[in-house]
Amino acid sequence: MTVTIKTADEQDKMRAAGRLAADVLDMIGDYVKSGITTGELDRICHEYITEVQGAVPAPLNYRGFPKSICTSVNHVVCHGIPGDRKLKTGDSVNIDITVIKDDFHGDTSRMFFVGKPGIQARRLAEVAFESMWLGIEELAPGKHLGDVGAAIQHHVEKNRFSVVREYCGHGIGRAFHEDPQVLHYGSPATGMELRAGMTLTVEPMVNAGKAAVKLLPDGWTVVTKDHSLSAQWEHTVLITETGYEVLTLGADAR
Ligand code: MF3
Ligand code: CO
Ligand code: CO
């Protein structure tokens, strides 16, 4: 697949899809409470996306994924399948929302805490969040994908956490996952050069322990091999003539 450059009209559609995905996260935050199941969070998001937004939850039936959102709790790195698991105080959960509106995708995720998080869980989520933004701030025409990866990796490792290697950000548009791959590690001034009109996700997965992950037998759930905590944040971003525009900002503008 080749990298797509979005026209002005396509950029508007990406803005609309991005806004809807962010709105779902703004909506679901209040429901993340002790006792709720991840399956209930999925049902609430599914109904909101389909009935309120008139949009399509992209994960549902994507390559056989069975639910409308991903819920990744504690040592789950990504692609957690919503189910009967009840959230309890001290849990941290990444909720990853992707919607399709007018044929275009918006993809974003955030960390949520159930009650008061432990010191390590809070610090891990904070460093993952900062690293996502440091990566985003590298985005501009003429910059390289390696600049993004290097900024993320530097910040994570400086804080003695580790970057997951097996999963990465991606181009996004009419397709959920387009070229290029956006690695969350690398060297400055290497890799593909960025151009205005590209739309990409930046979505670093950061582990408290070692970087190694394993896939559970359900074929989707990715966990840390050492069972250490993992955190992730994701934005969809447009490369503009002068830099970048984040398409999935929440109500709190972050
Ligand atoms: N939203 C994820 C991403 O950021 C992809 C989830 S694929 C699914 O790329 F099938 F698990 F939903
Ligand atoms: Co993504
Ligand atoms: Co996502």
XYZ file of N, CA and C and ligand atoms in Angstrom:
776
model
N 0.862 -1.203 0.000
C 0.000 0.000 0.000
C 0.892 1.245 0.000
N 0.412 2.281 -0.642
C 1.201 3.508 -0.640
C 0.569 4.514 0.316
N 1.353 5.499 0.699
C 0.886 6.510 1.641
C -0.087 7.451 0.921
N -1.255 7.685 1.520
C -2.239 8.560 0.875
C -2.096 9.988 1.401
N -2.230 10.942 0.466
C -2.254 12.362 0.824
C -3.710 12.800 0.747
N -4.245 13.317 1.838
C -5.666 13.664 1.869
C -5.899 15.047 1.252
N -6.939 15.131 0.409
C -7.353 16.415 -0.164
C -8.013 17.248 0.942
N -8.278 18.519 0.631
C -8.913 19.395 1.627
C -10.243 18.806 2.094
N -11.008 18.262 1.148
C -12.302 17.658 1.481
C -12.127 16.418 2.357
N -11.145 15.606 2.038
C -10.864 14.408 2.844
C -10.361 14.807 4.237
N -9.598 15.868 4.306
C -9.124 16.352 5.611
C -10.303 16.766 6.492
N -11.309 17.393 5.887
C -12.508 17.758 6.646
C -13.217 16.519 7.186
N -13.274 15.475 6.368
C -13.919 14.238 6.817
C -13.115 13.566 7.929
N -11.791 13.654 7.837
C -10.939 13.119 8.910
C -11.143 13.913 10.204
N -11.319 15.235 10.068
C -11.595 16.069 11.260
C -12.886 15.627 11.928
N -13.912 15.373 11.115
C -15.216 14.984 11.659
C -15.123 13.620 12.354
N -14.454 12.670 11.712
C -14.311 11.333 12.308
C -13.487 11.400 13.590
N -12.429 12.195 13.563
C -11.576 12.345 14.748
C -12.344 12.937 15.913
N -13.140 13.944 15.624
C -13.951 14.585 16.667
C -14.907 13.582 17.315
N -15.546 12.753 16.492
C -16.490 11.772 17.036
C -15.779 10.767 17.942
N -14.611 10.296 17.506
C -13.875 9.323 18.327
C -13.514 9.940 19.680
N -13.068 11.193 19.670
C -12.724 11.877 20.924
C -13.966 12.061 21.796
N -15.093 12.382 21.162
C -16.347 12.554 21.919
C -16.736 11.274 22.664
N -16.486 10.121 22.057
C -16.820 8.855 22.726
C -15.995 8.721 24.009
N -14.706 9.050 23.930
C -13.867 8.965 25.137
C -14.320 9.971 26.191
N -14.701 11.178 25.752
C -15.215 12.168 26.713
C -16.477 11.642 27.406
N -17.315 10.942 26.645
C -18.573 10.411 27.167
C -18.345 9.266 28.150
N -17.413 8.340 27.827
C -17.320 7.085 28.584
C -16.597 7.255 29.924
N -15.812 8.319 30.064
C -15.008 8.498 31.282
C -15.799 8.348 32.572
N -16.980 8.933 32.623
C -17.793 8.893 33.851
C -18.264 7.490 34.217
N -18.265 6.581 33.250
C -18.737 5.216 33.513
C -17.630 4.308 34.047
N -16.398 4.755 33.959
C -15.279 3.910 34.406
C -15.219 3.968 35.930
N -15.963 3.050 36.556
C -16.121 3.009 38.012
C -15.996 1.564 38.470
N -15.641 1.382 39.734
C -15.554 0.042 40.307
C -16.885 -0.701 40.104
N -16.822 -1.953 39.630
C -18.016 -2.795 39.489
C -18.532 -2.901 38.071
N -18.201 -1.934 37.214
C -18.681 -2.037 35.825
C -17.813 -3.055 35.085
N -18.397 -3.761 34.142
C -17.598 -4.701 33.347
C -17.145 -4.008 32.056
N -16.063 -4.535 31.496
C -15.583 -3.969 30.226
C -16.609 -4.204 29.122
N -17.385 -5.278 29.248
C -18.453 -5.541 28.282
C -19.533 -4.470 28.332
N -19.823 -3.974 29.548
C -20.807 -2.893 29.669
C -20.263 -1.598 29.046
N -18.986 -1.331 29.240
C -18.380 -0.145 28.598
C -18.507 -0.257 27.071
N -18.285 -1.468 26.562
C -18.396 -1.699 25.115
C -19.816 -1.418 24.626
N -20.818 -1.905 25.379
C -22.215 -1.727 24.954
C -22.599 -0.248 24.949
N -22.154 0.480 25.975
C -22.477 1.917 26.060
C -21.841 2.662 24.876
N -20.587 2.359 24.592
C -19.909 3.014 23.453
C -20.557 2.622 22.138
N -20.884 1.343 21.992
C -21.501 0.883 20.736
C -22.796 1.652 20.466
N -23.636 1.768 21.512
C -24.922 2.457 21.320
C -24.722 3.932 21.013
N -23.757 4.549 21.688
C -23.483 5.971 21.461
C -22.997 6.207 20.024
N -22.063 5.372 19.593
C -21.495 5.529 18.246
C -22.569 5.313 17.179
N -23.338 4.250 17.334
C -24.297 3.907 16.274
C -25.548 4.773 16.340
N -26.070 5.041 17.568
C -27.374 5.718 17.671
C -27.260 7.228 17.803
N -26.302 7.713 18.586
C -26.160 9.170 18.769
C -25.329 9.778 17.634
N -24.241 9.116 17.287
C -23.319 9.702 16.305
C -23.633 9.298 14.859
N -24.435 8.272 14.674
C -24.689 7.792 13.315
C -23.403 7.355 12.631
N -22.514 6.771 13.421
C -21.214 6.340 12.903
C -21.081 4.826 13.082
N -19.958 4.290 12.642
C -19.720 2.846 12.692
C -18.508 2.577 13.582
N -18.620 1.649 14.551
C -17.459 1.272 15.355
C -16.539 0.381 14.531
N -15.363 0.899 14.187
C -14.482 0.197 13.246
C -13.977 -1.168 13.733
N -13.728 -1.348 15.041
C -13.198 -2.648 15.473
C -14.155 -3.819 15.243
N -15.469 -3.585 15.332
C -16.444 -4.682 15.269
C -16.312 -5.440 13.957
N -15.932 -6.696 14.068
C -15.715 -7.604 12.918
C -14.474 -7.259 12.083
N -13.647 -6.311 12.565
C -12.395 -6.019 11.870
C -11.452 -7.213 12.033
N -11.153 -7.879 10.950
C -10.316 -9.094 10.995
C -10.792 -10.079 12.059
N -12.105 -10.079 12.310
C -12.679 -11.014 13.268
C -12.742 -10.524 14.701
N -12.349 -9.271 14.957
C -12.466 -8.753 16.326
C -13.947 -8.713 16.705
N -14.301 -9.236 17.919
C -15.721 -9.462 18.222
C -16.481 -8.289 18.843
N -15.802 -7.195 19.213
C -16.468 -6.109 19.944
C -16.231 -4.767 19.258
N -16.833 -3.706 19.827
C -16.817 -2.393 19.178
C -15.701 -1.475 19.661
N -15.107 -1.822 20.804
C -13.991 -1.031 21.351
C -12.941 -2.002 21.897
N -11.749 -1.493 22.189
C -10.742 -2.295 22.883
C -10.610 -1.769 24.313
N -10.567 -2.694 25.273
C -10.380 -2.331 26.682
C -9.195 -3.122 27.219
N -8.119 -2.434 27.548
C -6.879 -3.102 27.935
C -6.546 -2.737 29.380
N -6.736 -3.724 30.280
C -6.660 -3.484 31.722
C -5.284 -3.899 32.266
N -4.666 -3.021 33.050
C -3.431 -3.303 33.803
C -2.295 -3.817 32.913
N -1.987 -5.139 32.964
C -0.847 -5.641 32.195
C -1.220 -5.969 30.755
N -2.463 -5.697 30.357
C -2.832 -5.853 28.939
C -2.299 -4.644 28.184
N -1.533 -4.918 27.133
C -0.846 -3.871 26.370
C -1.810 -3.207 25.392
N -2.566 -4.019 24.655
C -3.505 -3.488 23.661
C -4.442 -4.586 23.194
N -5.504 -4.179 22.484
C -6.456 -5.088 21.840
C -7.196 -5.978 22.826
N -7.343 -5.535 24.096
C -8.147 -6.289 25.049
C -9.591 -6.365 24.573
N -10.182 -7.550 24.698
C -11.567 -7.769 24.243
C -12.511 -7.519 25.418
N -13.463 -6.603 25.284
C -14.425 -6.372 26.365
C -15.165 -7.660 26.710
N -15.467 -7.834 28.007
C -16.155 -9.056 28.440
C -16.697 -8.914 29.845
N -16.674 -10.033 30.591
C -17.308 -10.078 31.917
C -16.435 -9.543 33.038
N -15.204 -9.164 32.724
C -14.305 -8.699 33.770
C -14.829 -7.414 34.405
N -14.997 -7.463 35.748
C -15.439 -6.275 36.487
C -14.223 -5.435 36.855
N -14.306 -4.140 36.604
C -13.214 -3.255 37.018
C -13.268 -3.063 38.528
N -12.077 -2.939 39.127
C -12.008 -2.724 40.577
C -11.043 -1.586 40.888
N -11.198 -1.024 42.076
C -10.361 0.107 42.498
C -8.885 -0.226 42.319
N -8.164 0.706 41.719
C -6.734 0.510 41.490
C -6.417 0.042 40.083
N -7.438 -0.426 39.344
C -7.201 -0.837 37.956
C -6.925 0.391 37.085
N -6.090 0.202 36.068
C -5.971 1.212 35.020
C -6.393 0.547 33.718
N -7.121 1.291 32.905
C -7.641 0.705 31.665
C -7.467 1.685 30.510
N -6.925 1.153 29.412
C -6.897 1.925 28.169
C -8.167 1.602 27.392
N -8.871 2.647 26.995
C -10.034 2.479 26.118
C -9.667 3.063 24.764
N -9.766 2.210 23.720
C -9.341 2.592 22.373
C -10.577 2.606 21.473
N -10.855 3.772 20.916
C -12.062 3.994 20.119
C -11.670 4.300 18.674
N -12.266 3.581 17.746
C -12.109 3.944 16.339
C -13.492 3.975 15.707
N -13.840 5.125 15.113
C -15.139 5.240 14.443
C -14.920 5.527 12.963
N -15.902 5.118 12.181
C -15.924 5.451 10.749
C -17.120 6.369 10.512
N -16.837 7.545 9.936
C -17.913 8.470 9.582
C -17.645 8.941 8.163
N -18.645 8.849 7.277
C -18.443 9.287 5.890
C -17.219 8.631 5.273
N -17.026 7.359 5.545
C -15.938 6.557 4.952
C -14.554 6.798 5.561
N -14.435 7.721 6.525
C -13.111 8.002 7.096
C -13.034 7.619 8.579
N -11.825 7.206 8.986
C -11.591 6.697 10.334
C -10.999 7.756 11.268
N -11.440 7.734 12.515
C -10.808 8.489 13.599
C -10.461 7.498 14.692
N -9.234 7.552 15.224
C -8.699 6.504 16.112
C -8.001 7.189 17.285
N -8.453 6.913 18.508
C -7.842 7.570 19.671
C -8.036 6.721 20.920
N -7.083 6.778 21.832
C -7.244 6.058 23.096
C -6.658 6.860 24.248
N -7.171 6.572 25.431
C -6.689 7.229 26.658
C -6.637 6.209 27.786
N -5.897 6.551 28.828
C -5.882 5.768 30.061
C -6.933 6.325 31.027
N -7.622 5.416 31.702
C -8.571 5.775 32.764
C -8.204 4.983 34.016
N -8.445 5.578 35.177
C -8.187 4.885 36.443
C -9.496 4.618 37.154
N -9.545 3.470 37.819
C -10.701 3.152 38.661
C -10.303 3.544 40.081
N -10.911 4.595 40.602
C -10.499 5.118 41.906
C -9.098 5.697 41.805
N -8.388 5.672 42.925
C -7.067 6.301 42.993
C -6.006 5.302 42.517
N -5.219 5.669 41.494
C -4.197 4.740 40.992
C -2.997 4.655 41.934
N -2.286 3.541 41.857
C -1.009 3.437 42.552
C -0.002 4.390 41.933
N 1.086 4.630 42.667
C 2.112 5.580 42.196
C 2.688 5.142 40.860
N 2.974 3.844 40.721
C 3.605 3.376 39.481
C 2.643 3.468 38.297
N 1.391 3.096 38.522
C 0.405 3.158 37.432
C 0.225 4.594 36.961
N 0.206 5.520 37.915
C 0.016 6.929 37.560
C 1.216 7.462 36.797
N 2.402 7.146 37.290
C 3.635 7.612 36.648
C 3.780 7.012 35.236
N 3.435 5.728 35.110
C 3.532 5.061 33.805
C 2.600 5.726 32.788
N 1.373 5.987 33.198
C 0.411 6.630 32.296
C 0.885 8.032 31.925
N 1.468 8.723 32.900
C 1.975 10.080 32.680
C 3.116 10.078 31.653
N 4.050 9.167 31.824
C 5.194 9.105 30.909
C 4.737 8.683 29.507
N 3.786 7.756 29.435
C 3.262 7.349 28.120
C 2.590 8.536 27.437
N 1.836 9.310 28.201
C 1.147 10.494 27.666
C 2.157 11.530 27.172
N 3.150 11.822 28.008
C 4.183 12.793 27.614
C 4.916 12.322 26.367
N 5.195 11.010 26.293
C 5.961 10.501 25.149
C 5.135 10.614 23.868
N 3.809 10.352 23.971
C 2.954 10.541 22.784
C 3.049 11.977 22.290
N 2.957 12.938 23.207
C 2.991 14.349 22.798
C 4.360 14.759 22.261
N 5.427 14.235 22.857
C 6.763 14.546 22.334
C 6.900 14.007 20.910
N 6.323 12.834 20.643
C 6.323 12.289 19.283
C 5.511 13.162 18.341
N 4.319 13.560 18.769
C 3.446 14.392 17.925
C 4.143 15.712 17.585
N 4.842 16.278 18.560
C 5.494 17.580 18.336
C 6.610 17.524 17.298
N 7.054 16.315 16.941
C 8.056 16.169 15.875
C 7.440 16.248 14.478
N 6.109 16.154 14.386
C 5.452 16.012 13.079
C 5.429 17.330 12.319
N 5.980 17.325 11.121
C 5.960 18.484 10.224
C 6.523 18.042 8.882
N 6.135 18.736 7.790
C 6.706 18.395 6.481
C 8.229 18.502 6.539
N 8.900 17.526 5.926
C 10.362 17.539 5.916
C 10.984 16.782 7.090
N 10.181 16.564 8.145
C 10.692 15.737 9.251
C 10.545 14.265 8.852
N 11.176 13.382 9.625
C 11.168 11.960 9.301
C 10.482 11.159 10.403
N 9.963 9.994 10.015
C 9.298 9.149 11.020
C 10.244 8.792 12.164
N 11.520 8.621 11.858
C 12.499 8.307 12.910
C 12.590 9.385 13.978
N 12.276 10.629 13.611
C 12.284 11.718 14.603
C 11.201 11.480 15.656
N 10.066 10.973 15.194
C 8.945 10.685 16.093
C 9.319 9.553 17.047
N 9.780 8.449 16.459
C 10.151 7.289 17.267
C 11.239 7.606 18.272
N 12.238 8.361 17.831
C 13.371 8.680 18.716
C 12.918 9.519 19.901
N 12.030 10.493 19.658
C 11.560 11.360 20.746
C 10.808 10.544 21.794
N 9.982 9.620 21.317
C 9.201 8.773 22.229
C 10.128 7.855 23.021
N 10.994 7.150 22.301
C 11.895 6.186 22.952
C 12.787 6.872 23.991
N 13.314 8.041 23.639
C 14.213 8.758 24.544
C 13.508 9.066 25.868
N 12.303 9.596 25.774
C 11.581 9.987 26.985
C 11.202 8.777 27.839
N 10.750 7.718 27.187
C 10.338 6.514 27.931
C 11.533 5.898 28.647
N 12.644 5.757 27.931
C 13.798 5.055 28.509
C 14.507 5.907 29.564
N 14.457 7.225 29.381
C 14.990 8.139 30.402
C 14.276 7.926 31.740
N 13.014 7.545 31.651
C 12.214 7.288 32.855
C 12.222 5.819 33.268
N 13.102 5.047 32.657
C 13.338 3.636 32.978
C 12.113 2.747 32.768
N 11.307 3.140 31.790
C 10.251 2.259 31.298
C 10.670 1.760 29.909
N 9.839 0.924 29.265
C 10.234 0.379 27.964
C 9.121 0.538 26.923
N 9.557 0.640 25.660
C 8.645 0.825 24.525
C 8.363 -0.521 23.855
N 7.096 -0.844 23.678
C 6.696 -2.064 22.969
C 7.076 -1.929 21.487
N 7.700 -2.977 20.941
C 8.207 -2.938 19.568
C 7.251 -3.541 18.544
N 6.426 -4.492 18.973
C 5.649 -5.305 18.014
C 4.435 -4.587 17.436
N 4.001 -3.495 18.056
C 2.814 -2.776 17.586
C 3.187 -1.315 17.417
N 2.538 -0.646 16.473
C 2.985 0.697 16.127
C 1.802 1.562 15.699
N 2.061 2.859 15.506
C 1.078 3.732 14.907
C 1.010 3.454 13.402
N 0.150 4.206 12.714
C -0.147 3.847 11.326
C -0.770 5.025 10.588
N -0.625 4.988 9.259
C -1.447 5.871 8.453
C -2.897 5.492 8.637
N -3.800 6.435 8.387
C -5.232 6.193 8.610
C -6.032 7.076 7.662
N -7.179 6.589 7.222
C -8.003 7.363 6.284
C -9.244 6.573 5.942
N -9.405 6.250 4.649
C -10.503 5.357 4.260
C -10.278 3.982 4.848
N -9.009 3.626 5.029
C -8.675 2.355 5.668
C -8.271 2.618 7.127
N -8.569 1.616 7.984
C -8.232 1.680 9.418
C -6.710 1.776 9.561
N -6.016 0.859 8.906
C -4.558 0.829 9.001
C -3.944 0.986 7.622
N -3.381 2.150 7.364
C -2.713 2.429 6.091
C -1.206 2.520 6.337
N -0.452 2.534 5.250
C 0.962 2.875 5.363
C 1.066 4.352 5.708
N 2.115 4.799 6.360
C 3.267 4.015 6.808
C 3.042 3.451 8.206
N 3.947 2.582 8.646
C 4.010 2.196 10.054
C 4.721 3.307 10.812
N 4.176 3.674 11.948
C 4.772 4.728 12.777
C 5.383 4.055 14.011
N 6.674 3.756 13.928
C 7.336 3.078 15.040
C 7.527 4.047 16.204
N 7.468 3.520 17.410
C 7.619 4.354 18.606
C 9.030 4.286 19.170
N 9.978 3.908 18.316
C 11.400 3.905 18.661
C 12.145 4.166 17.365
N 13.402 4.534 17.446
C 14.165 4.762 16.222
C 15.211 5.833 16.380
N 15.749 6.260 15.238
C 16.828 7.250 15.219
C 16.390 8.481 14.453
N 16.790 9.664 14.939
C 16.427 10.916 14.258
C 16.896 10.911 12.799
N 16.143 11.603 11.944
C 16.506 11.807 10.538
C 16.589 10.517 9.735
N 15.903 9.462 10.215
C 15.805 8.228 9.430
C 14.340 7.966 9.107
N 14.115 7.050 8.179
C 12.747 6.656 7.848
C 12.083 7.632 6.898
N 10.820 7.388 6.639
C 10.082 8.156 5.630
C 9.996 9.641 5.980
N 10.098 10.455 4.921
C 9.927 11.896 5.117
C 8.440 12.235 5.111
N 8.037 13.129 5.993
C 6.620 13.490 6.130
C 6.243 14.577 5.139
N 4.965 14.553 4.705
C 4.439 15.557 3.775
C 3.086 16.043 4.264
N 2.770 17.286 3.964
C 1.467 17.841 4.319
C 0.359 17.010 3.674
N -0.710 16.779 4.428
C -1.840 16.009 3.926
C -1.832 14.548 4.362
N -0.714 14.107 4.957
C -0.703 12.749 5.524
C -1.490 12.763 6.828
N -2.198 11.666 7.110
C -2.829 11.496 8.420
C -2.305 10.211 9.045
N -1.857 10.334 10.295
C -1.175 9.246 10.998
C -1.696 9.138 12.418
N -1.484 7.972 13.021
C -1.686 7.880 14.472
C -0.328 7.792 15.160
N -0.275 8.325 16.374
C 0.864 8.151 17.277
C 0.281 7.516 18.527
N 0.749 6.321 18.886
C 0.076 5.551 19.939
C 1.030 4.658 20.727
N 2.030 5.257 21.385
C 3.037 4.454 22.082
C 2.452 3.584 23.194
N 2.902 2.335 23.225
C 2.615 1.413 24.323
C 3.859 1.335 25.176
N 3.710 1.630 26.466
C 4.849 1.767 27.376
C 4.677 0.792 28.534
N 5.714 -0.028 28.772
C 5.658 -1.026 29.845
C 6.480 -0.584 31.048
N 5.994 -0.928 32.237
C 6.737 -0.623 33.462
C 7.970 -1.523 33.574
N 7.867 -2.740 33.062
C 8.993 -3.683 33.100
C 9.635 -3.802 31.734
N 9.867 -5.034 31.319
C 10.534 -5.253 30.029
C 9.580 -5.030 28.854
N 10.162 -4.844 27.677
C 9.371 -4.505 26.486
C 8.631 -5.710 25.902
N 9.064 -6.920 26.252
C 8.521 -8.115 25.583
C 7.028 -8.305 25.856
N 6.313 -8.735 24.829
C 4.870 -8.966 24.952
C 4.543 -10.379 24.475
N 3.368 -10.856 24.834
C 2.884 -12.106 24.222
C 1.406 -11.994 23.914
N 1.000 -12.776 22.908
C -0.383 -12.786 22.443
C -1.115 -13.928 23.142
N -2.266 -13.640 23.736
C -3.037 -14.696 24.395
C -3.741 -15.575 23.348
N -4.163 -16.783 23.781
C -4.778 -17.737 22.842
C -6.058 -17.229 22.169
N -6.668 -16.152 22.711
C -7.863 -15.615 22.031
C -7.499 -14.949 20.702
N -6.190 -14.815 20.438
C -5.739 -14.273 19.153
C -5.709 -12.754 19.082
N -6.138 -12.070 20.149
C -6.170 -10.606 20.156
C -5.424 -9.978 21.328
N -5.731 -10.458 22.539
C -5.231 -9.787 23.742
C -3.716 -9.871 23.819
N -3.064 -8.710 23.886
C -1.610 -8.647 23.995
C -1.275 -8.254 25.438
N -0.409 -9.041 26.093
C -0.028 -8.752 27.483
C 1.489 -8.628 27.594
N 1.948 -7.992 28.673
C 3.386 -7.956 28.919
C 3.828 -9.352 29.350
N 4.983 -9.781 28.822
C 5.479 -11.125 29.135
C 5.774 -11.250 30.628
N 6.284 -10.146 31.236
C 6.632 -10.192 32.663
C 5.467 -9.762 33.559
N 4.293 -9.577 32.955
C 3.089 -9.167 33.688
C 3.203 -7.800 34.362
N 4.172 -6.991 33.925
C 4.238 -5.624 34.440
C 3.122 -4.796 33.805
N 2.828 -3.656 34.447
C 1.779 -2.765 33.941
C 2.170 -2.187 32.590
N 1.149 -1.852 31.786
C 1.378 -1.219 30.488
C 0.401 -0.062 30.318
N 0.826 0.972 29.601
C -0.038 2.136 29.372
C 0.080 2.591 27.929
N -0.985 3.186 27.416
C -0.993 3.663 26.026
C -1.945 4.855 25.880
N -1.548 5.789 25.014
C -2.420 6.878 24.580
C -2.307 6.968 23.071
N -3.344 7.442 22.424
C -3.319 7.532 20.954
C -4.071 8.765 20.463
N -3.451 9.454 19.499
C -4.137 10.492 18.754
C -3.997 10.228 17.253
N -4.999 10.713 16.497
C -4.914 10.786 15.037
C -4.526 12.212 14.682
N -3.528 12.350 13.811
C -2.922 13.656 13.538
C -2.802 13.886 12.030
N -3.072 15.117 11.610
C -2.884 15.551 10.214
C -1.580 16.346 10.125
N -0.756 16.039 9.112
C 0.436 16.862 8.866
C -0.015 18.068 8.051
N 0.259 19.261 8.549
C -0.129 20.498 7.861
C 1.107 21.130 7.210
N 0.911 22.222 6.479
C 2.048 22.901 5.830
C 3.078 23.363 6.855
N 2.593 23.699 8.046
C 3.491 24.271 9.052
C 3.833 23.325 10.196
N 3.164 22.187 10.268
C 3.428 21.287 11.395
C 2.371 20.212 11.468
N 1.527 20.288 12.497
C 0.533 19.228 12.669
C -0.753 19.799 13.244
N -1.835 19.037 13.051
C -3.122 19.329 13.671
C -3.638 18.024 14.268
N -3.855 18.010 15.580
C -4.378 16.804 16.232
C -5.888 16.758 16.016
N -6.377 15.649 15.450
C -7.788 15.559 15.051
C -8.665 14.931 16.128
N -8.056 14.459 17.208
C -8.817 13.708 18.219
C -8.678 14.307 19.619
N -8.503 15.619 19.684
C -8.400 16.263 20.996
C -9.702 16.106 21.768
N -9.590 15.923 23.072
C -10.771 15.826 23.913
C -11.261 17.203 24.321
N -12.335 17.211 25.106
C -12.915 18.469 25.574
C -11.896 19.286 26.367
N -10.952 18.596 27.007
C -9.920 19.285 27.781
C -8.708 19.650 26.919
N -8.866 19.508 25.598
C -7.836 19.930 24.624
C -6.514 19.204 24.797
N -6.538 17.944 25.268
C -5.270 17.212 25.318
C -5.403 15.752 24.861
N -7.491 0.853 17.547
C -6.347 0.005 17.371
C -5.262 0.879 16.788
O -4.993 1.866 17.393
C -6.615 -1.176 16.512
C -7.584 -2.113 17.089
S -7.820 -3.398 15.987
C -9.062 -4.226 16.715
O -4.725 0.702 15.750
F -9.474 -5.075 15.870
F -8.598 -4.772 17.822
F -10.013 -3.406 17.040
Co -4.387 3.180 15.873
Co -6.626 2.793 18.338
